[in-house]
PDB file of N, CA and C in Angstrom:
ATOM      1  N   MET H   1      74.761  17.814 -45.656  1.00 79.00           N
ATOM      2  CA  MET H   1      76.038  17.689 -46.441  1.00 79.00           C
ATOM      3  C   MET H   1      77.184  18.268 -45.591  1.00 79.00           C
ATOM      4  N   GLU H   2      78.280  17.520 -45.708  1.00 91.00           N
ATOM      5  CA  GLU H   2      79.521  18.011 -45.007  1.00 91.00           C
ATOM      6  C   GLU H   2      80.247  18.951 -45.868  1.00 91.00           C
ATOM      7  N   LYS H   3      80.982  19.844 -45.250  1.00 93.00           N
ATOM      8  CA  LYS H   3      81.768  20.818 -46.026  1.00 93.00           C
ATOM      9  C   LYS H   3      82.949  20.123 -46.702  1.00 93.00           C
ATOM     10  N   ASN H   4      83.197  20.493 -47.974  1.00 93.00           N
ATOM     11  CA  ASN H   4      84.312  19.857 -48.724  1.00 93.00           C
ATOM     12  C   ASN H   4      85.083  20.863 -49.565  1.00 93.00           C
ATOM     13  N   VAL H   5      84.868  22.139 -49.301  1.00 94.00           N
ATOM     14  CA  VAL H   5      85.588  23.217 -50.038  1.00 94.00           C
ATOM     15  C   VAL H   5      86.301  24.076 -49.024  1.00 94.00           C
ATOM     16  N   GLY H   6      87.579  24.214 -49.151  1.00 92.00           N
ATOM     17  CA  GLY H   6      88.297  25.067 -48.243  1.00 92.00           C
ATOM     18  C   GLY H   6      89.649  25.499 -48.842  1.00 92.00           C
ATOM     19  N   GLY H   7      90.391  26.217 -48.065  1.00 92.00           N
ATOM     20  CA  GLY H   7      91.715  26.655 -48.517  1.00 92.00           C
ATOM     21  C   GLY H   7      91.725  27.451 -49.751  1.00 92.00           C
ATOM     22  N   TYR H   8      92.787  27.152 -50.553  1.00 95.00           N
ATOM     23  CA  TYR H   8      92.936  27.921 -51.827  1.00 95.00           C
ATOM     24  C   TYR H   8      91.808  27.622 -52.823  1.00 95.00           C
ATOM     25  N   ASP H   9      91.226  26.439 -52.727  1.00 94.00           N
ATOM     26  CA  ASP H   9      90.035  26.093 -53.537  1.00 94.00           C
ATOM     27  C   ASP H   9      88.877  27.114 -53.302  1.00 94.00           C
ATOM     28  N   ARG H  10      88.609  27.384 -52.056  1.00 95.00           N
ATOM     29  CA  ARG H  10      87.557  28.329 -51.706  1.00 95.00           C
ATOM     30  C   ARG H  10      87.904  29.738 -52.148  1.00 95.00           C
ATOM     31  N   ILE H  11      89.153  30.157 -51.907  1.00 96.00           N
ATOM     32  CA  ILE H  11      89.580  31.498 -52.296  1.00 96.00           C
ATOM     33  C   ILE H  11      89.457  31.700 -53.839  1.00 96.00           C
ATOM     34  N   LEU H  12      89.890  30.690 -54.600  1.00 97.00           N
ATOM     35  CA  LEU H  12      89.785  30.778 -56.069  1.00 97.00           C
ATOM     36  C   LEU H  12      88.321  30.887 -56.506  1.00 97.00           C
ATOM     37  N   ARG H  13      87.419  30.098 -55.894  1.00 96.00           N
ATOM     38  CA  ARG H  13      86.012  30.181 -56.208  1.00 96.00           C
ATOM     39  C   ARG H  13      85.428  31.494 -55.846  1.00 96.00           C
ATOM     40  N   ALA H  14      85.836  32.059 -54.670  1.00 97.00           N
ATOM     41  CA  ALA H  14      85.287  33.305 -54.224  1.00 97.00           C
ATOM     42  C   ALA H  14      85.753  34.481 -55.062  1.00 97.00           C
ATOM     43  N   VAL H  15      86.837  34.344 -55.747  1.00 98.00           N
ATOM     44  CA  VAL H  15      87.325  35.430 -56.652  1.00 98.00           C
ATOM     45  C   VAL H  15      86.810  35.235 -58.086  1.00 98.00           C
ATOM     46  N   LEU H  16      86.961  34.030 -58.602  1.00 98.00           N
ATOM     47  CA  LEU H  16      86.580  33.749 -59.959  1.00 98.00           C
ATOM     48  C   LEU H  16      85.085  33.828 -60.197  1.00 98.00           C
ATOM     49  N   GLY H  17      84.267  33.352 -59.213  1.00 98.00           N
ATOM     50  CA  GLY H  17      82.808  33.447 -59.393  1.00 98.00           C
ATOM     51  C   GLY H  17      82.277  34.785 -59.628  1.00 98.00           C
ATOM     52  N   PRO H  18      82.510  35.761 -58.755  1.00 98.00           N
ATOM     53  CA  PRO H  18      82.009  37.067 -59.015  1.00 98.00           C
ATOM     54  C   PRO H  18      82.616  37.728 -60.258  1.00 98.00           C
ATOM     55  N   VAL H  19      83.832  37.468 -60.642  1.00 98.00           N
ATOM     56  CA  VAL H  19      84.451  37.958 -61.827  1.00 98.00           C
ATOM     57  C   VAL H  19      83.660  37.508 -63.024  1.00 98.00           C
ATOM     58  N   LEU H  20      83.299  36.217 -63.091  1.00 98.00           N
ATOM     59  CA  LEU H  20      82.486  35.681 -64.190  1.00 98.00           C
ATOM     60  C   LEU H  20      81.154  36.305 -64.255  1.00 98.00           C
ATOM     61  N   ILE H  21      80.546  36.545 -63.129  1.00 98.00           N
ATOM     62  CA  ILE H  21      79.228  37.167 -63.082  1.00 98.00           C
ATOM     63  C   ILE H  21      79.304  38.616 -63.621  1.00 98.00           C
ATOM     64  N   ILE H  22      80.331  39.337 -63.246  1.00 97.00           N
ATOM     65  CA  ILE H  22      80.546  40.706 -63.781  1.00 97.00           C
ATOM     66  C   ILE H  22      80.771  40.684 -65.280  1.00 97.00           C
ATOM     67  N   VAL H  23      81.548  39.730 -65.791  1.00 96.00           N
ATOM     68  CA  VAL H  23      81.850  39.597 -67.194  1.00 96.00           C
ATOM     69  C   VAL H  23      80.541  39.307 -67.942  1.00 96.00           C
ATOM     70  N   ALA H  24      79.708  38.436 -67.421  1.00 96.00           N
ATOM     71  CA  ALA H  24      78.444  38.146 -68.031  1.00 96.00           C
ATOM     72  C   ALA H  24      77.526  39.290 -68.064  1.00 96.00           C
ATOM     73  N   ALA H  25      77.485  40.059 -66.991  1.00 96.00           N
ATOM     74  CA  ALA H  25      76.629  41.282 -66.911  1.00 96.00           C
ATOM     75  C   ALA H  25      77.135  42.305 -68.000  1.00 96.00           C
ATOM     76  N   ALA H  26      78.423  42.451 -68.141  1.00 95.00           N
ATOM     77  CA  ALA H  26      78.952  43.372 -69.144  1.00 95.00           C
ATOM     78  C   ALA H  26      78.640  42.929 -70.538  1.00 95.00           C
ATOM     79  N   MET H  27      78.640  41.629 -70.769  1.00 94.00           N
ATOM     80  CA  MET H  27      78.278  41.098 -72.072  1.00 94.00           C
ATOM     81  C   MET H  27      76.817  41.344 -72.378  1.00 94.00           C
ATOM     82  N   PHE H  28      75.975  41.078 -71.401  1.00 93.00           N
ATOM     83  CA  PHE H  28      74.533  41.348 -71.571  1.00 93.00           C
ATOM     84  C   PHE H  28      74.239  42.822 -71.817  1.00 93.00           C
ATOM     85  N   ALA H  29      75.010  43.697 -71.167  1.00 93.00           N
ATOM     86  CA  ALA H  29      74.768  45.129 -71.315  1.00 93.00           C
ATOM     87  C   ALA H  29      75.366  45.699 -72.594  1.00 93.00           C
ATOM     88  N   GLY H  30      76.163  44.871 -73.296  1.00 89.00           N
ATOM     89  CA  GLY H  30      76.823  45.339 -74.527  1.00 89.00           C
ATOM     90  C   GLY H  30      78.134  46.053 -74.295  1.00 89.00           C
ATOM     91  N   LEU H  31      78.655  46.070 -73.084  1.00 92.00           N
ATOM     92  CA  LEU H  31      79.877  46.744 -72.791  1.00 92.00           C
ATOM     93  C   LEU H  31      81.094  45.916 -73.187  1.00 92.00           C
ATOM     94  N   LEU H  32      80.936  44.640 -73.389  1.00 88.00           N
ATOM     95  CA  LEU H  32      81.937  43.703 -73.801  1.00 88.00           C
ATOM     96  C   LEU H  32      81.446  42.867 -74.981  1.00 88.00           C
ATOM     97  N   VAL H  33      81.994  43.216 -76.146  1.00 89.00           N
ATOM     98  CA  VAL H  33      81.528  42.474 -77.372  1.00 89.00           C
ATOM     99  C   VAL H  33      82.713  41.620 -77.811  1.00 89.00           C
ATOM    100  N   ILE H  34      82.439  40.290 -77.917  1.00 87.00           N
ATOM    101  CA  ILE H  34      83.529  39.401 -78.360  1.00 87.00           C
ATOM    102  C   ILE H  34      83.162  38.520 -79.550  1.00 87.00           C
ATOM    103  N   ALA H  35      81.847  38.412 -79.892  1.00 84.00           N
ATOM    104  CA  ALA H  35      81.443  37.565 -81.005  1.00 84.00           C
ATOM    105  C   ALA H  35      80.095  38.017 -81.477  1.00 84.00           C
ATOM    106  N   THR H  36      79.487  37.200 -82.325  1.00 90.00           N
ATOM    107  CA  THR H  36      78.153  37.515 -82.870  1.00 90.00           C
ATOM    108  C   THR H  36      77.191  37.571 -81.683  1.00 90.00           C
ATOM    109  N   ALA H  37      76.036  38.134 -81.936  1.00 90.00           N
ATOM    110  CA  ALA H  37      75.030  38.322 -80.803  1.00 90.00           C
ATOM    111  C   ALA H  37      74.625  36.985 -80.218  1.00 90.00           C
ATOM    112  N   THR H  38      74.404  36.008 -81.029  1.00 92.00           N
ATOM    113  CA  THR H  38      73.949  34.717 -80.440  1.00 92.00           C
ATOM    114  C   THR H  38      75.083  34.037 -79.752  1.00 92.00           C
ATOM    115  N   LEU H  39      76.249  33.971 -80.275  1.00 93.00           N
ATOM    116  CA  LEU H  39      77.359  33.392 -79.547  1.00 93.00           C
ATOM    117  C   LEU H  39      77.704  34.140 -78.278  1.00 93.00           C
ATOM    118  N   GLN H  40      77.628  35.424 -78.332  1.00 93.00           N
ATOM    119  CA  GLN H  40      77.908  36.253 -77.159  1.00 93.00           C
ATOM    120  C   GLN H  40      76.846  35.988 -76.052  1.00 93.00           C
ATOM    121  N   ALA H  41      75.608  35.885 -76.422  1.00 93.00           N
ATOM    122  CA  ALA H  41      74.547  35.573 -75.410  1.00 93.00           C
ATOM    123  C   ALA H  41      74.793  34.218 -74.783  1.00 93.00           C
ATOM    124  N   THR H  42      75.205  33.255 -75.638  1.00 94.00           N
ATOM    125  CA  THR H  42      75.471  31.886 -75.121  1.00 94.00           C
ATOM    126  C   THR H  42      76.615  31.933 -74.089  1.00 94.00           C
ATOM    127  N   ILE H  43      77.699  32.590 -74.498  1.00 95.00           N
ATOM    128  CA  ILE H  43      78.872  32.688 -73.645  1.00 95.00           C
ATOM    129  C   ILE H  43      78.530  33.428 -72.339  1.00 95.00           C
ATOM    130  N   ALA H  44      77.703  34.453 -72.452  1.00 96.00           N
ATOM    131  CA  ALA H  44      77.281  35.190 -71.267  1.00 96.00           C
ATOM    132  C   ALA H  44      76.441  34.360 -70.316  1.00 96.00           C
ATOM    133  N   VAL H  45      75.563  33.613 -70.843  1.00 97.00           N
ATOM    134  CA  VAL H  45      74.740  32.684 -69.983  1.00 97.00           C
ATOM    135  C   VAL H  45      75.612  31.667 -69.277  1.00 97.00           C
ATOM    136  N   VAL H  46      76.519  31.036 -70.046  1.00 97.00           N
ATOM    137  CA  VAL H  46      77.410  30.056 -69.461  1.00 97.00           C
ATOM    138  C   VAL H  46      78.272  30.697 -68.336  1.00 97.00           C
ATOM    139  N   ALA H  47      78.843  31.920 -68.633  1.00 97.00           N
ATOM    140  CA  ALA H  47      79.669  32.569 -67.667  1.00 97.00           C
ATOM    141  C   ALA H  47      78.843  32.889 -66.424  1.00 97.00           C
ATOM    142  N   LEU H  48      77.619  33.319 -66.600  1.00 98.00           N
ATOM    143  CA  LEU H  48      76.705  33.670 -65.449  1.00 98.00           C
ATOM    144  C   LEU H  48      76.452  32.387 -64.600  1.00 98.00           C
ATOM    145  N   LEU H  49      76.125  31.299 -65.229  1.00 98.00           N
ATOM    146  CA  LEU H  49      75.811  30.075 -64.501  1.00 98.00           C
ATOM    147  C   LEU H  49      77.054  29.540 -63.767  1.00 98.00           C
ATOM    148  N   VAL H  50      78.213  29.505 -64.427  1.00 98.00           N
ATOM    149  CA  VAL H  50      79.432  28.987 -63.801  1.00 98.00           C
ATOM    150  C   VAL H  50      79.809  29.912 -62.643  1.00 98.00           C
ATOM    151  N   GLY H  51      79.752  31.272 -62.859  1.00 98.00           N
ATOM    152  CA  GLY H  51      80.058  32.219 -61.840  1.00 98.00           C
ATOM    153  C   GLY H  51      79.183  32.038 -60.565  1.00 98.00           C
ATOM    154  N   ALA H  52      77.879  31.834 -60.840  1.00 98.00           N
ATOM    155  CA  ALA H  52      76.948  31.659 -59.716  1.00 98.00           C
ATOM    156  C   ALA H  52      77.219  30.357 -58.925  1.00 98.00           C
ATOM    157  N   VAL H  53      77.495  29.296 -59.675  1.00 97.00           N
ATOM    158  CA  VAL H  53      77.825  28.042 -58.993  1.00 97.00           C
ATOM    159  C   VAL H  53      79.161  28.189 -58.174  1.00 97.00           C
ATOM    160  N   LEU H  54      80.143  28.791 -58.720  1.00 97.00           N
ATOM    161  CA  LEU H  54      81.427  28.981 -58.001  1.00 97.00           C
ATOM    162  C   LEU H  54      81.196  29.820 -56.772  1.00 97.00           C
ATOM    163  N   THR H  55      80.429  30.914 -56.892  1.00 97.00           N
ATOM    164  CA  THR H  55      80.147  31.821 -55.770  1.00 97.00           C
ATOM    165  C   THR H  55      79.404  31.093 -54.654  1.00 97.00           C
ATOM    166  N   VAL H  56      78.346  30.374 -55.014  1.00 97.00           N
ATOM    167  CA  VAL H  56      77.558  29.620 -54.010  1.00 97.00           C
ATOM    168  C   VAL H  56      78.398  28.549 -53.340  1.00 97.00           C
ATOM    169  N   THR H  57      79.192  27.795 -54.077  1.00 96.00           N
ATOM    170  CA  THR H  57      80.019  26.762 -53.474  1.00 96.00           C
ATOM    171  C   THR H  57      81.130  27.327 -52.597  1.00 96.00           C
ATOM    172  N   ALA H  58      81.589  28.576 -52.866  1.00 96.00           N
ATOM    173  CA  ALA H  58      82.593  29.175 -52.000  1.00 96.00           C
ATOM    174  C   ALA H  58      81.925  29.689 -50.734  1.00 96.00           C
ATOM    175  N   ILE H  59      80.668  30.129 -50.797  1.00 96.00           N
ATOM    176  CA  ILE H  59      79.995  30.574 -49.617  1.00 96.00           C
ATOM    177  C   ILE H  59      79.583  29.428 -48.720  1.00 96.00           C
ATOM    178  N   THR H  60      78.968  28.350 -49.273  1.00 95.00           N
ATOM    179  CA  THR H  60      78.501  27.280 -48.506  1.00 95.00           C
ATOM    180  C   THR H  60      79.575  26.246 -48.192  1.00 95.00           C
ATOM    181  N   GLN H  61      80.695  26.274 -48.813  1.00 94.00           N
ATOM    182  CA  GLN H  61      81.817  25.399 -48.697  1.00 94.00           C
ATOM    183  C   GLN H  61      81.347  23.943 -48.959  1.00 94.00           C
ATOM    184  N   GLN H  62      80.373  23.801 -49.813  1.00 95.00           N
ATOM    185  CA  GLN H  62      79.872  22.454 -50.194  1.00 95.00           C
ATOM    186  C   GLN H  62      79.790  22.361 -51.745  1.00 95.00           C
ATOM    187  N   CYS H  63      80.408  21.328 -52.307  1.00 94.00           N
ATOM    188  CA  CYS H  63      80.365  21.187 -53.795  1.00 94.00           C
ATOM    189  C   CYS H  63      79.996  19.737 -54.092  1.00 94.00           C
ATOM    190  N   PRO H  64      78.831  19.561 -54.736  1.00 94.00           N
ATOM    191  CA  PRO H  64      78.419  18.194 -55.110  1.00 94.00           C
ATOM    192  C   PRO H  64      79.392  17.495 -56.063  1.00 94.00           C
ATOM    193  N   LEU H  65      80.021  18.264 -57.000  1.00 93.00           N
ATOM    194  CA  LEU H  65      81.022  17.644 -57.893  1.00 93.00           C
ATOM    195  C   LEU H  65      82.236  17.153 -57.075  1.00 93.00           C
ATOM    196  N   ASN H  66      82.719  17.955 -56.173  1.00 93.00           N
ATOM    197  CA  ASN H  66      83.786  17.497 -55.292  1.00 93.00           C
ATOM    198  C   ASN H  66      83.413  16.237 -54.554  1.00 93.00           C
ATOM    199  N   ARG H  67      82.196  16.154 -54.077  1.00 93.00           N
ATOM    200  CA  ARG H  67      81.769  14.977 -53.312  1.00 93.00           C
ATOM    201  C   ARG H  67      81.678  13.748 -54.268  1.00 93.00           C
ATOM    202  N   ALA H  68      81.180  13.945 -55.462  1.00 94.00           N
ATOM    203  CA  ALA H  68      81.074  12.800 -56.395  1.00 94.00           C
ATOM    204  C   ALA H  68      82.480  12.339 -56.831  1.00 94.00           C
ATOM    205  N   LEU H  69      83.431  13.246 -56.884  1.00 95.00           N
ATOM    206  CA  LEU H  69      84.796  12.815 -57.263  1.00 95.00           C
ATOM    207  C   LEU H  69      85.671  12.424 -56.149  1.00 95.00           C
ATOM    208  N   GLY H  70      85.131  12.567 -54.874  1.00 93.00           N
ATOM    209  CA  GLY H  70      85.875  12.212 -53.702  1.00 93.00           C
ATOM    210  C   GLY H  70      86.953  13.208 -53.323  1.00 93.00           C
ATOM    211  N   ILE H  71      86.783  14.455 -53.698  1.00 92.00           N
ATOM    212  CA  ILE H  71      87.745  15.550 -53.425  1.00 92.00           C
ATOM    213  C   ILE H  71      87.256  16.292 -52.157  1.00 92.00           C
ATOM    214  N   ASN H  72      88.184  16.505 -51.191  1.00 94.00           N
ATOM    215  CA  ASN H  72      87.829  17.280 -50.018  1.00 94.00           C
ATOM    216  C   ASN H  72      89.002  18.162 -49.714  1.00 94.00           C
ATOM    217  N   THR H  73      88.859  19.454 -49.893  1.00 93.00           N
ATOM    218  CA  THR H  73      89.948  20.440 -49.571  1.00 93.00           C
ATOM    219  C   THR H  73      89.638  21.167 -48.278  1.00 93.00           C
ATOM    220  N   TYR H  74      88.570  20.862 -47.576  1.00 93.00           N
ATOM    221  CA  TYR H  74      88.237  21.449 -46.311  1.00 93.00           C
ATOM    222  C   TYR H  74      88.982  20.774 -45.181  1.00 93.00           C
ATOM    223  N   LYS H  75      89.676  21.522 -44.428  1.00 90.00           N
ATOM    224  CA  LYS H  75      90.490  20.917 -43.332  1.00 90.00           C
ATOM    225  C   LYS H  75      89.697  20.815 -42.054  1.00 90.00           C
ATOM    226  N   GLY H  76      88.724  21.683 -41.811  1.00 77.00           N
ATOM    227  CA  GLY H  76      87.892  21.632 -40.612  1.00 77.00           C
ATOM    228  C   GLY H  76      88.603  22.068 -39.348  1.00 77.00           C
ATOM    229  N   ALA H  77      87.929  22.011 -38.298  1.00 58.00           N
ATOM    230  CA  ALA H  77      88.546  22.396 -37.058  1.00 58.00           C
ATOM    231  C   ALA H  77      89.486  21.314 -36.574  1.00 58.00           C
ATOM    232  N   MET H  78      90.508  21.693 -35.899  1.00 54.00           N
ATOM    233  CA  MET H  78      91.544  20.733 -35.418  1.00 54.00           C
ATOM    234  C   MET H  78      91.287  20.399 -33.970  1.00 54.00           C
ATOM    235  N   GLU H  79      91.386  19.125 -33.624  1.00 55.00           N
ATOM    236  CA  GLU H  79      91.249  18.784 -32.226  1.00 55.00           C
ATOM    237  C   GLU H  79      92.460  17.867 -31.841  1.00 55.00           C
ATOM    238  N   PRO H  80      92.924  18.008 -30.650  1.00 55.00           N
ATOM    239  CA  PRO H  80      94.148  17.172 -30.235  1.00 55.00           C
ATOM    240  C   PRO H  80      93.812  15.696 -30.175  1.00 55.00           C
ATOM    241  N   GLU H  81      94.768  14.808 -30.592  1.00 57.00           N
ATOM    242  CA  GLU H  81      94.553  13.407 -30.468  1.00 57.00           C
ATOM    243  C   GLU H  81      94.620  13.049 -28.968  1.00 57.00           C
ATOM    244  N   ARG H  82      93.998  11.962 -28.627  1.00 64.00           N
ATOM    245  CA  ARG H  82      94.025  11.577 -27.192  1.00 64.00           C
ATOM    246  C   ARG H  82      95.439  11.170 -26.803  1.00 64.00           C
ATOM    247  N   GLY H  83      95.880  11.751 -25.730  1.00 60.00           N
ATOM    248  CA  GLY H  83      97.181  11.457 -25.197  1.00 60.00           C
ATOM    249  C   GLY H  83      98.304  12.257 -25.817  1.00 60.00           C
ATOM    250  N   THR H  84      97.987  13.094 -26.732  1.00 60.00           N
ATOM    251  CA  THR H  84      99.094  13.943 -27.352  1.00 60.00           C
ATOM    252  C   THR H  84      98.623  15.417 -27.402  1.00 60.00           C
ATOM    253  N   ASP H  85      99.562  16.272 -27.651  1.00 61.00           N
ATOM    254  CA  ASP H  85      99.209  17.711 -27.841  1.00 61.00           C
ATOM    255  C   ASP H  85      99.159  18.052 -29.316  1.00 61.00           C
ATOM    256  N   THR H  86      99.350  17.073 -30.173  1.00 61.00           N
ATOM    257  CA  THR H  86      99.359  17.293 -31.639  1.00 61.00           C
ATOM    258  C   THR H  86      97.961  17.400 -32.133  1.00 61.00           C
ATOM    259  N   PRO H  87      97.508  18.476 -32.798  1.00 63.00           N
ATOM    260  CA  PRO H  87      96.193  18.554 -33.366  1.00 63.00           C
ATOM    261  C   PRO H  87      96.047  17.668 -34.550  1.00 63.00           C
ATOM    262  N   ARG H  88      94.889  17.126 -34.718  1.00 63.00           N
ATOM    263  CA  ARG H  88      94.636  16.311 -35.954  1.00 63.00           C
ATOM    264  C   ARG H  88      93.236  16.751 -36.490  1.00 63.00           C
ATOM    265  N   PRO H  89      93.014  16.570 -37.791  1.00 65.00           N
ATOM    266  CA  PRO H  89      91.703  16.971 -38.342  1.00 65.00           C
ATOM    267  C   PRO H  89      90.537  16.206 -37.734  1.00 65.00           C
ATOM    268  N   ARG H  90      89.414  16.836 -37.553  1.00 64.00           N
ATOM    269  CA  ARG H  90      88.241  16.145 -37.065  1.00 64.00           C
ATOM    270  C   ARG H  90      87.721  15.266 -38.215  1.00 64.00           C
ATOM    271  N   ALA H  91      87.125  14.131 -37.815  1.00 59.00           N
ATOM    272  CA  ALA H  91      86.556  13.210 -38.761  1.00 59.00           C
ATOM    273  C   ALA H  91      85.166  13.572 -39.090  1.00 59.00           C
TER     274      ALA H  91
END
């Protein structure tokens, strides 16, 4: 798989993912109570899963959903075009 996550997209995932994991852990530990026990457990599981996915996609710089939607925020290494000094993205 080619990398398709970069720039601000990667930064946002790298920050938001661990935050969601910490929120989920706090909910499981009972430190953060926002609803009934069943609803809270459901929200905690969803937050944990979403946080884990965001963290993994930030680390690997590969997102299957981005690929399916045709989104690519990864700029990659720059190489100069032939005959010019202007860098262009690698294909």
